[in-house]
mmCIF file of C-alpha atoms in Angstrom:
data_model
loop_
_atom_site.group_PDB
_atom_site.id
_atom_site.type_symbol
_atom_site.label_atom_id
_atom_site.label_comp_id
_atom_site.label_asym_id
_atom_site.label_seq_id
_atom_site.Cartn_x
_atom_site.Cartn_y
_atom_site.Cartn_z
ATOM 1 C CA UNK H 27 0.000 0.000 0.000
ATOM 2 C CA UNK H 28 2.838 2.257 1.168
ATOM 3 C CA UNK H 29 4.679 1.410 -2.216
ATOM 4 C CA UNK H 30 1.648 2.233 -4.526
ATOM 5 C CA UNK H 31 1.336 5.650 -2.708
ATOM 6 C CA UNK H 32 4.885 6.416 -3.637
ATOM 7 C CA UNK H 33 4.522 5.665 -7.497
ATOM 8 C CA UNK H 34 1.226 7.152 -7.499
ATOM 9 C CA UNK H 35 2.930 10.395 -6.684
ATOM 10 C CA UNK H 36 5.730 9.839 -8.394
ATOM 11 C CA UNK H 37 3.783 9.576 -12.044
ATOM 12 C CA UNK H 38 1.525 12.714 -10.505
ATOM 13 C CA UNK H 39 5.342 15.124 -10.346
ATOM 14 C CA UNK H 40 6.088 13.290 -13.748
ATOM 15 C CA UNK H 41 2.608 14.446 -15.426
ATOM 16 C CA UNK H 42 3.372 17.343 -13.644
ATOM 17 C CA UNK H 43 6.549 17.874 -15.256
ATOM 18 C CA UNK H 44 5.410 16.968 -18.211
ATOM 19 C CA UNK H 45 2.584 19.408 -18.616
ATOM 20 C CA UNK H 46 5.014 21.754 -17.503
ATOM 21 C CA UNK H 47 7.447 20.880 -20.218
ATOM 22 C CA UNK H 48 4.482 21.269 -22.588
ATOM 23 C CA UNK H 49 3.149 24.727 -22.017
ATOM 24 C CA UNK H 50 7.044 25.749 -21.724
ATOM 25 C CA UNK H 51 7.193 24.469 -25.544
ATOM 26 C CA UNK H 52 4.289 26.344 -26.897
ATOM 27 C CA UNK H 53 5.154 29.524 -25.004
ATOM 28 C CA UNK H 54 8.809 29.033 -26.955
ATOM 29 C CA UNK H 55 6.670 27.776 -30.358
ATOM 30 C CA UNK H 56 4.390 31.272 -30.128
ATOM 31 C CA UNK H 57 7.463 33.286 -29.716
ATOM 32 C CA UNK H 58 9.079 31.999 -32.559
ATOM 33 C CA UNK H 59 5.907 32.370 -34.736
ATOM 34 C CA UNK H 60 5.750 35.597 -33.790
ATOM 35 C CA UNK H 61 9.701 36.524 -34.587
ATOM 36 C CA UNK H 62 10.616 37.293 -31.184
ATOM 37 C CA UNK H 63 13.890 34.989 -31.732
ATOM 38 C CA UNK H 64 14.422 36.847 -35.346
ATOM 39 C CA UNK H 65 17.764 38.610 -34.107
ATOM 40 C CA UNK H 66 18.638 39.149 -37.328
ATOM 41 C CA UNK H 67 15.922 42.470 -37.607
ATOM 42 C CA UNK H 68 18.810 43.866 -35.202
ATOM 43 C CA UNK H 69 21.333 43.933 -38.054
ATOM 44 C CA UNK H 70 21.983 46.683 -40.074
ATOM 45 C CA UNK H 71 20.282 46.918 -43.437
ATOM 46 C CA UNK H 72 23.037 46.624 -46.260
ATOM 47 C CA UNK H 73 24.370 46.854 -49.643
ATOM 48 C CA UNK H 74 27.575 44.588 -50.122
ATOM 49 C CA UNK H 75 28.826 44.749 -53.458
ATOM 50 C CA UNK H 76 33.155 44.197 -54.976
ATOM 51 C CA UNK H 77 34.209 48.211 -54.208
ATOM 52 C CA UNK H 78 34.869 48.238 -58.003
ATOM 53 C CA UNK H 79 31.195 48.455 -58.517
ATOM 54 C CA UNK H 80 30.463 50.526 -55.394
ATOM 55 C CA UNK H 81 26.602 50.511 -53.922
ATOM 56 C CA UNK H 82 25.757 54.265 -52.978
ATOM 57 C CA UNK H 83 22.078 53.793 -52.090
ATOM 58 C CA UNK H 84 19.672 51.087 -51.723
ATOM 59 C CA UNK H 85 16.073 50.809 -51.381
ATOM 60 C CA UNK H 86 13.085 48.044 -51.717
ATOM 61 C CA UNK H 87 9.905 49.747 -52.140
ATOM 62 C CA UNK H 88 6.741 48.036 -52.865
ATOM 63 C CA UNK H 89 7.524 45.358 -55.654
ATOM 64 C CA UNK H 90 10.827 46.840 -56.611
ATOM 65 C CA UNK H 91 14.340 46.699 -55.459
ATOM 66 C CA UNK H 92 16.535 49.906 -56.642
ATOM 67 C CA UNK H 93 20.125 50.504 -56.136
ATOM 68 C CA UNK H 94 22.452 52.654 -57.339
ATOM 69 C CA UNK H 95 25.976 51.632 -58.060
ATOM 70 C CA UNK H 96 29.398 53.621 -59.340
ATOM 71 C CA UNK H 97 31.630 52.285 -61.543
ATOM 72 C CA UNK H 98 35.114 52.081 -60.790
ATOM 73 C CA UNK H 99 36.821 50.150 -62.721
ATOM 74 C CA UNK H 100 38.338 52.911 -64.898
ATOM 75 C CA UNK H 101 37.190 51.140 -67.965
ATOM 76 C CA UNK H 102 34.320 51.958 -69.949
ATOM 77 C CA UNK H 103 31.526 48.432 -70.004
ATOM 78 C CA UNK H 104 28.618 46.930 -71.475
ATOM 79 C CA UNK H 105 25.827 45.478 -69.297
ATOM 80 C CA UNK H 106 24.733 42.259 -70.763
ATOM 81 C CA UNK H 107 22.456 40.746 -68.293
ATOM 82 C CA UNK H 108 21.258 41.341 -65.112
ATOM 83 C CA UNK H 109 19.328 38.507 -62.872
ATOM 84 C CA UNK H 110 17.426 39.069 -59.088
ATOM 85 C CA UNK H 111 17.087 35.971 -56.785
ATOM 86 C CA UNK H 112 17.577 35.204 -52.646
ATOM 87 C CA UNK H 113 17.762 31.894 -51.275
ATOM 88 C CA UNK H 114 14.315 31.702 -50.054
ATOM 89 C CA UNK H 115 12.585 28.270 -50.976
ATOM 90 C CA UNK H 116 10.607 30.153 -53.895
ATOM 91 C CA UNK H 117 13.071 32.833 -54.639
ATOM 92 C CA UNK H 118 12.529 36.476 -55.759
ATOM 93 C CA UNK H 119 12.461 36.884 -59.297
ATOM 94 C CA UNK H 120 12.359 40.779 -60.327
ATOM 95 C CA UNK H 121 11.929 42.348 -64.272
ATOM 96 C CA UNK H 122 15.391 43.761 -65.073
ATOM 97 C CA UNK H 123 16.254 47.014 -66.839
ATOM 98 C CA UNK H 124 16.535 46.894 -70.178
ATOM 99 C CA UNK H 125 18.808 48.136 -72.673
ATOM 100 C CA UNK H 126 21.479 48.864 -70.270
ATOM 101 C CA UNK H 127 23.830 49.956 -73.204
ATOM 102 C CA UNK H 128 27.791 51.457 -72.183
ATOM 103 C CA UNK H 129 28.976 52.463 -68.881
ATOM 104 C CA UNK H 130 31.218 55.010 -68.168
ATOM 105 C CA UNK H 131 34.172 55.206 -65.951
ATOM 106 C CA UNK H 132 33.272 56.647 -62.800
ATOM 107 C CA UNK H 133 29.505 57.284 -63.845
ATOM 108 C CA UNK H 134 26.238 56.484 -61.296
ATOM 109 C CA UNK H 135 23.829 54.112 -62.065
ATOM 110 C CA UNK H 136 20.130 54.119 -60.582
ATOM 111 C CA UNK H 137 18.941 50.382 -60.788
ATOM 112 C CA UNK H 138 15.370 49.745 -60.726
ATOM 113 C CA UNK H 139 14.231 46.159 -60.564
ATOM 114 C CA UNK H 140 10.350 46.250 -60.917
ATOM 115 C CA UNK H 141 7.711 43.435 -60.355
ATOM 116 C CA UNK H 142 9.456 41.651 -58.136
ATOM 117 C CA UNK H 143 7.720 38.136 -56.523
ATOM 118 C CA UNK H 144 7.984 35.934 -54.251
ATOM 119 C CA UNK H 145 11.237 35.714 -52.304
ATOM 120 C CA UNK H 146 9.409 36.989 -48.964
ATOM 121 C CA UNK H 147 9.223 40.086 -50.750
ATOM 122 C CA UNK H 148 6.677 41.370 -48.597
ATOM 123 C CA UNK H 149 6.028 45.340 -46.863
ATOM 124 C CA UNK H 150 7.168 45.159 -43.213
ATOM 125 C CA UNK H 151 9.962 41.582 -43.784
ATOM 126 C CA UNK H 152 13.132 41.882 -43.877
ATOM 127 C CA UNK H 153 14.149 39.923 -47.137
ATOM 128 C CA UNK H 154 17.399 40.201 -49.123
ATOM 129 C CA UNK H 155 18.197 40.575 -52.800
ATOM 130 C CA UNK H 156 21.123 38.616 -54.853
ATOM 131 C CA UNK H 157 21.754 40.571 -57.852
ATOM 132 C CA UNK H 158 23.650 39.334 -60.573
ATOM 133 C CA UNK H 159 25.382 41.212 -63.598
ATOM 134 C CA UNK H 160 27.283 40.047 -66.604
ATOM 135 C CA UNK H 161 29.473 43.025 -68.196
ATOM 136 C CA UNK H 162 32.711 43.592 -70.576
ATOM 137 C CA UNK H 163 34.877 45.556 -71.895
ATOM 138 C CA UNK H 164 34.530 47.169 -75.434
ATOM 139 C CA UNK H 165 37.652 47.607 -75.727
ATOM 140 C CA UNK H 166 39.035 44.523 -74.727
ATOM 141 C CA UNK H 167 38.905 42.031 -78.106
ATOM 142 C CA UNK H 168 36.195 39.635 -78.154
ATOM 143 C CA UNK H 169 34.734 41.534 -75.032
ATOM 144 C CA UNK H 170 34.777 38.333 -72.530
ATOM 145 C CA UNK H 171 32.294 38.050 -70.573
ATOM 146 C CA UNK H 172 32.594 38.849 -66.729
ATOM 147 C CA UNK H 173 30.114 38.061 -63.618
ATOM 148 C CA UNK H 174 29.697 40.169 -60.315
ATOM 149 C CA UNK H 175 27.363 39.156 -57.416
ATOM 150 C CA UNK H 176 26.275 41.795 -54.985
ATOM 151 C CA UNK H 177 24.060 41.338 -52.303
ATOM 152 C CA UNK H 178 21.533 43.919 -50.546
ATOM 153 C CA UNK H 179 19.385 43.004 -46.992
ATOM 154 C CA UNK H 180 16.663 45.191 -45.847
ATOM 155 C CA UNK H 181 13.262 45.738 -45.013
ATOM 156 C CA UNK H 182 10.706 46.045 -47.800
ATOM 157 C CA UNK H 183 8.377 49.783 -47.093
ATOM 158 C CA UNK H 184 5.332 50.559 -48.972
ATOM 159 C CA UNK H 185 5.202 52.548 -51.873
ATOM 160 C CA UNK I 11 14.018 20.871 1.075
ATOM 161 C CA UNK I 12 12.713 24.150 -0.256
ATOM 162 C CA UNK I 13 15.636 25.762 0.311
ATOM 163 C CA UNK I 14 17.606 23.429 -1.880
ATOM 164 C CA UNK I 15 15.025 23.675 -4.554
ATOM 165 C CA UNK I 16 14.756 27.615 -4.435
ATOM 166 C CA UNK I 17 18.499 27.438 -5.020
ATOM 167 C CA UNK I 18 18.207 25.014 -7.720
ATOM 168 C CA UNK I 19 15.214 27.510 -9.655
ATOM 169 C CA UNK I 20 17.806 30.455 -8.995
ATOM 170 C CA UNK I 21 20.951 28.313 -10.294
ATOM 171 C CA UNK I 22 18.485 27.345 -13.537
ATOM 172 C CA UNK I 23 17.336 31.405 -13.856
ATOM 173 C CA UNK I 24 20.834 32.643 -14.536
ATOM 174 C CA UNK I 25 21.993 29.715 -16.465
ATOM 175 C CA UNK I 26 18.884 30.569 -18.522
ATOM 176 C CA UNK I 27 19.338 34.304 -18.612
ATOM 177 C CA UNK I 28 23.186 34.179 -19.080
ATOM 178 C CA UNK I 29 22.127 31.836 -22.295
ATOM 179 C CA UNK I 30 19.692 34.526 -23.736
ATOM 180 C CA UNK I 31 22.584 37.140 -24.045
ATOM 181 C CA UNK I 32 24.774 34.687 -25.188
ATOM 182 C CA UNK I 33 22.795 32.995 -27.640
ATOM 183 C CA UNK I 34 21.913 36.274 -29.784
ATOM 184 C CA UNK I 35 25.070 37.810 -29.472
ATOM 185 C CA UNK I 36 26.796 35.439 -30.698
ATOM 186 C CA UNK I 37 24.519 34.773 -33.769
ATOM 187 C CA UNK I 38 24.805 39.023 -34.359
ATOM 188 C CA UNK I 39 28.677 38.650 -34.140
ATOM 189 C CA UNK I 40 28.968 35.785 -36.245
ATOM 190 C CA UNK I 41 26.624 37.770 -38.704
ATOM 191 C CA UNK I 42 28.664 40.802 -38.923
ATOM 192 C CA UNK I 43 31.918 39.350 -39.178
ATOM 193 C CA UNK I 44 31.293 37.059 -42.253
ATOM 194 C CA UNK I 45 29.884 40.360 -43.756
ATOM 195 C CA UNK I 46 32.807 42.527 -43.104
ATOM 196 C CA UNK I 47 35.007 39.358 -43.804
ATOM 197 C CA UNK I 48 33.483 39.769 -47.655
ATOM 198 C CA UNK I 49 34.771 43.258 -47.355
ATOM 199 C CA UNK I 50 38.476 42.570 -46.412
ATOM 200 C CA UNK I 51 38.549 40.010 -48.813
ATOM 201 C CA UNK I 52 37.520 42.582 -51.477
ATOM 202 C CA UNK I 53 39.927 45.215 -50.064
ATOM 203 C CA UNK I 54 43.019 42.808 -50.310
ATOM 204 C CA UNK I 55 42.311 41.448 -53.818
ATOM 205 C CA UNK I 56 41.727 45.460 -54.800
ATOM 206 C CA UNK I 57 45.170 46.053 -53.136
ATOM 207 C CA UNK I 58 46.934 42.898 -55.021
ATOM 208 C CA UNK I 59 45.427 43.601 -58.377
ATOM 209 C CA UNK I 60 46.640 47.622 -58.785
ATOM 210 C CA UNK I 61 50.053 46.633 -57.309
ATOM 211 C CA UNK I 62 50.511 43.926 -60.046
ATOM 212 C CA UNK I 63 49.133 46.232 -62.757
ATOM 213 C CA UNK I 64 51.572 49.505 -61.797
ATOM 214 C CA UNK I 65 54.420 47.092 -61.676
ATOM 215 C CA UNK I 66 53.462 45.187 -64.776
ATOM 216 C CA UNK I 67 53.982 49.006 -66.212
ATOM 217 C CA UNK I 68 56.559 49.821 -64.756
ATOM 218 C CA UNK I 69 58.426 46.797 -65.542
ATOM 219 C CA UNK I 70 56.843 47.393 -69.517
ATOM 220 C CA UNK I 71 58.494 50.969 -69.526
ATOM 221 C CA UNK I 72 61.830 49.735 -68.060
ATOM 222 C CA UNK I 73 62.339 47.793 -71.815
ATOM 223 C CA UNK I 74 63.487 44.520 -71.608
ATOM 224 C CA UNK I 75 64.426 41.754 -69.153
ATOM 225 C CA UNK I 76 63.785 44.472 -66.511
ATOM 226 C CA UNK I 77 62.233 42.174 -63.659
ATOM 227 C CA UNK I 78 60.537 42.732 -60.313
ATOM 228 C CA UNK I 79 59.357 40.206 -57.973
ATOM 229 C CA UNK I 80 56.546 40.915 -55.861
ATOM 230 C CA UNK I 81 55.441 39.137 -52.378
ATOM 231 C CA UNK I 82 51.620 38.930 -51.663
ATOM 232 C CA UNK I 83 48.894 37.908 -49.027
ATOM 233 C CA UNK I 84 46.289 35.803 -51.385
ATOM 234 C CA UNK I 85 43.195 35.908 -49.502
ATOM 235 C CA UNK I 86 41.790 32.159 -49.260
ATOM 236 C CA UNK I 87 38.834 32.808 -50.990
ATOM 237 C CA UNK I 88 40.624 33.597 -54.707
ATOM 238 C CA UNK I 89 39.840 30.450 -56.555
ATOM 239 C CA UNK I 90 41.789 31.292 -60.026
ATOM 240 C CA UNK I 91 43.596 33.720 -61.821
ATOM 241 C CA UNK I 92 44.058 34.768 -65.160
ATOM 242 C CA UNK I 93 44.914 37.043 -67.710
ATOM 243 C CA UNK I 94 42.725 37.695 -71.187
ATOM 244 C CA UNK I 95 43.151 39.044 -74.333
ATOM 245 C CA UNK I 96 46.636 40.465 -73.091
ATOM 246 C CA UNK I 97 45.202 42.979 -71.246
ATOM 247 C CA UNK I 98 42.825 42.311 -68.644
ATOM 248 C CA UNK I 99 43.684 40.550 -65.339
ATOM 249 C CA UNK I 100 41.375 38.441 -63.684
ATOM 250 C CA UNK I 101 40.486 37.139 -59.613
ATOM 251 C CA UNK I 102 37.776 34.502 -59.707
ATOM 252 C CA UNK I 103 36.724 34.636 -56.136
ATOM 253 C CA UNK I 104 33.890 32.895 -53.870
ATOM 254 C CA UNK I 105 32.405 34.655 -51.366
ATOM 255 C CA UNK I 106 29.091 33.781 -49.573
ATOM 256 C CA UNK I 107 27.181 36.382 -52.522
ATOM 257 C CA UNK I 108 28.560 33.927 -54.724
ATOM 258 C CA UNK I 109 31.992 33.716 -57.578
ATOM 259 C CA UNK I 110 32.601 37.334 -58.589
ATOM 260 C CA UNK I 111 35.263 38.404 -61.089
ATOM 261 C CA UNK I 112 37.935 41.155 -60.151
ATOM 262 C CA UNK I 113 39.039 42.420 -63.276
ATOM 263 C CA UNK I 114 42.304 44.627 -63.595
ATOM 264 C CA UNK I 115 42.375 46.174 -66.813
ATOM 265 C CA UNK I 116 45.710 46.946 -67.869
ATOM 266 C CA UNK I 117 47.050 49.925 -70.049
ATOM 267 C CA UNK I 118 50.655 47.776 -71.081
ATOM 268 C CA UNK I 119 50.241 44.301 -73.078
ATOM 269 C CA UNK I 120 50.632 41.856 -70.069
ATOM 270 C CA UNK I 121 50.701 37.672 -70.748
ATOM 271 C CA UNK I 122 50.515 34.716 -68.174
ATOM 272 C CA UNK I 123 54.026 33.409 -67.353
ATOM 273 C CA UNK I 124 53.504 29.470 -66.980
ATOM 274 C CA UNK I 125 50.513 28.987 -65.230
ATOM 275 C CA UNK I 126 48.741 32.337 -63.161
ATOM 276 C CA UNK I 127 46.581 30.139 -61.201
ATOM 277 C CA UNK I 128 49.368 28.596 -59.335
ATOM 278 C CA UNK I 129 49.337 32.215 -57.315
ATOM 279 C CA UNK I 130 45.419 31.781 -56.338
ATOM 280 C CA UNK I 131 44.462 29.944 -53.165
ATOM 281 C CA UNK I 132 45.330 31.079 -49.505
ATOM 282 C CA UNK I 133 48.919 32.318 -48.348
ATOM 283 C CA UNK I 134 51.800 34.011 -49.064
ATOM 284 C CA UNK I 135 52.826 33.910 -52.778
ATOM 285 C CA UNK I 136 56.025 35.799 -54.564
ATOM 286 C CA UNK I 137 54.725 36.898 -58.636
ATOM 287 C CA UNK I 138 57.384 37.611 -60.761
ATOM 288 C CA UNK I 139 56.454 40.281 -63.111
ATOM 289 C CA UNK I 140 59.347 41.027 -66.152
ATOM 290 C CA UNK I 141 59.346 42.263 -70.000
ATOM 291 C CA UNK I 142 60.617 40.618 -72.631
ATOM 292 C CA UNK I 143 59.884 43.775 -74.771
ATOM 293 C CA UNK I 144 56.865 43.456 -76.405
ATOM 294 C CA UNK I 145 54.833 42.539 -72.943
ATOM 295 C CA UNK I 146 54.721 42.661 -69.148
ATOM 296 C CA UNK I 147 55.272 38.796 -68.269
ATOM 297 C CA UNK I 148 53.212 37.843 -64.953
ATOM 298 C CA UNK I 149 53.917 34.347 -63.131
ATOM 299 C CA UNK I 150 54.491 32.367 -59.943
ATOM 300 C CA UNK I 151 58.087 33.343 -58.974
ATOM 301 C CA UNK I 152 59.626 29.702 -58.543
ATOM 302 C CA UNK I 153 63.184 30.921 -57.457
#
């Protein structure tokens, strides 16, 4: 009898414990839905791009991500191709500018990437943008091709 | 009994609390240095790549079998390097963005001596840089 009394109240602290353990886990759970563990929102936003294509300013705004980057290279280039993605599990895809043409030496570029989905590209998140560019040189025979990646994090505002 | 178990709750507070300062800290630290890493990285290819180019001319307008050799810090993350159409230089590097070419574009006819990617890859490297007249010769310094 005395034995029974002592395993009854030993599975009562256990369920005890165990409910404990339970509501503990939610309470964690509904934090983390709710982005209280997101410590990233406590990192600057930023613009990292190679210094010979310098990022100046950076915004995303609505459905589009504009930047606006300097070249310094000290060689005149030709855009080819530009492409807009993150790592997200469906990743941002953006409409690029079009008919880029030359770029001078030392000239400003604004940057406007327009429709942009998916990606967590959504007012109020902090999402980030990998932007890709293919240039060359003119004057360089053949003009081979050349690939930069740059990468900007911020939070998306509302138009 | 309570006692013990009031000191056990306390002992289990500050383990707690001293967790939830370390925890985020350390994931903002480790955030912010791989970002500024990606900027040093940048900095010291920048550095390498104008320091070959203004000796490759120098060495051009010396005339021939003028020679310098130069000793440099590659930064691990340069994967190859190369030289096209005689005139541009080239640093294929990975970074967490993703490979990026850092492209020297040279004023002087310059030409791979042996094989420029032996200089890529983490450490220090010597390049020997010389003209054999027509060119500004750029290679692993085996010497």
């Amino acid at each position: 009898m005395k034995k029974e009394a002592k395993s009854q109240a030993a599975l009562e602290f256990l369920t005890t414990y165990a409910w404990a353990f339970l509501v503990i886990m939610i309470t964690i759970g509904a934090l983390y839905y709710f982005g209280v563990f997101d410590f990233s929102r406590f990192l600057p936003q930023k613009c990292m791009f190679p210094s010979q294509f310098e990022c100046i300013d950076f915004s995303f705004v609505g459905d589009e991500v504009k930047l606006r980057l300097v070249n310094n290279l000290g060689e005149e280039i030709r855009v080819d191709s530009f492409t807009v993605t993150n790592d997200a599990v469906d990743p941002l895809s953006c409409t690029s500018p079009q008919d880029f043409g030359s770029w001078k030496p030392g000239d400003e570029q604004d940057l406007t990437f327009t429709d942009c989905i998916n990606g967590v590209f959504i007012v109020g998140e902090r999402t980030n943008a990998r932007i890709t560019m293919e240039y060359c040189s003119p004057a360089t025979p053949n003009c081979p091709k050349h690939t930069i990646n740059g990468k900007i994090t911020a939070v998306v505002s509302s138009p | 009994m309570i006692a013990k178990a009031q000191s056990a709750v306390e002992y289990l507070m500050i383990i707690a609390l001293t967790l939830g300062i370390i925890v985020p800290t350390s994931y903002l630290f480790f955030r912010y240095s791989s970002e500024s890493n990606v900027q040093i990285v940048d900095v010291q290819i920048s550095q390498i790549g104008r320091n070959i180019m203004d000796t490759a001319e120098t060495v051009y307008f010396s005339g021939e079998s003028s020679k310098i050799v130069l000793e440099i810090n590659m930064p691990e993350n340069v994967v190859d390097v190369y030289i096209l159409a005689n005139r541009e230089l080239v640093f294929e590097v990975s970074t967490e963005i993703g490979e990026t070419d850092v492209v020297f574009f040279s004023d002087v006819p310059i030409a791979e001596d042996g094989d420029l990617s032996d200089i890529a890859g983490f450490g220090s490297k010597k390049v020997k840089i010389q003209s054999d007249g027509n060119q500004a010769l750029i290679g692993k310094f085996t010497g």
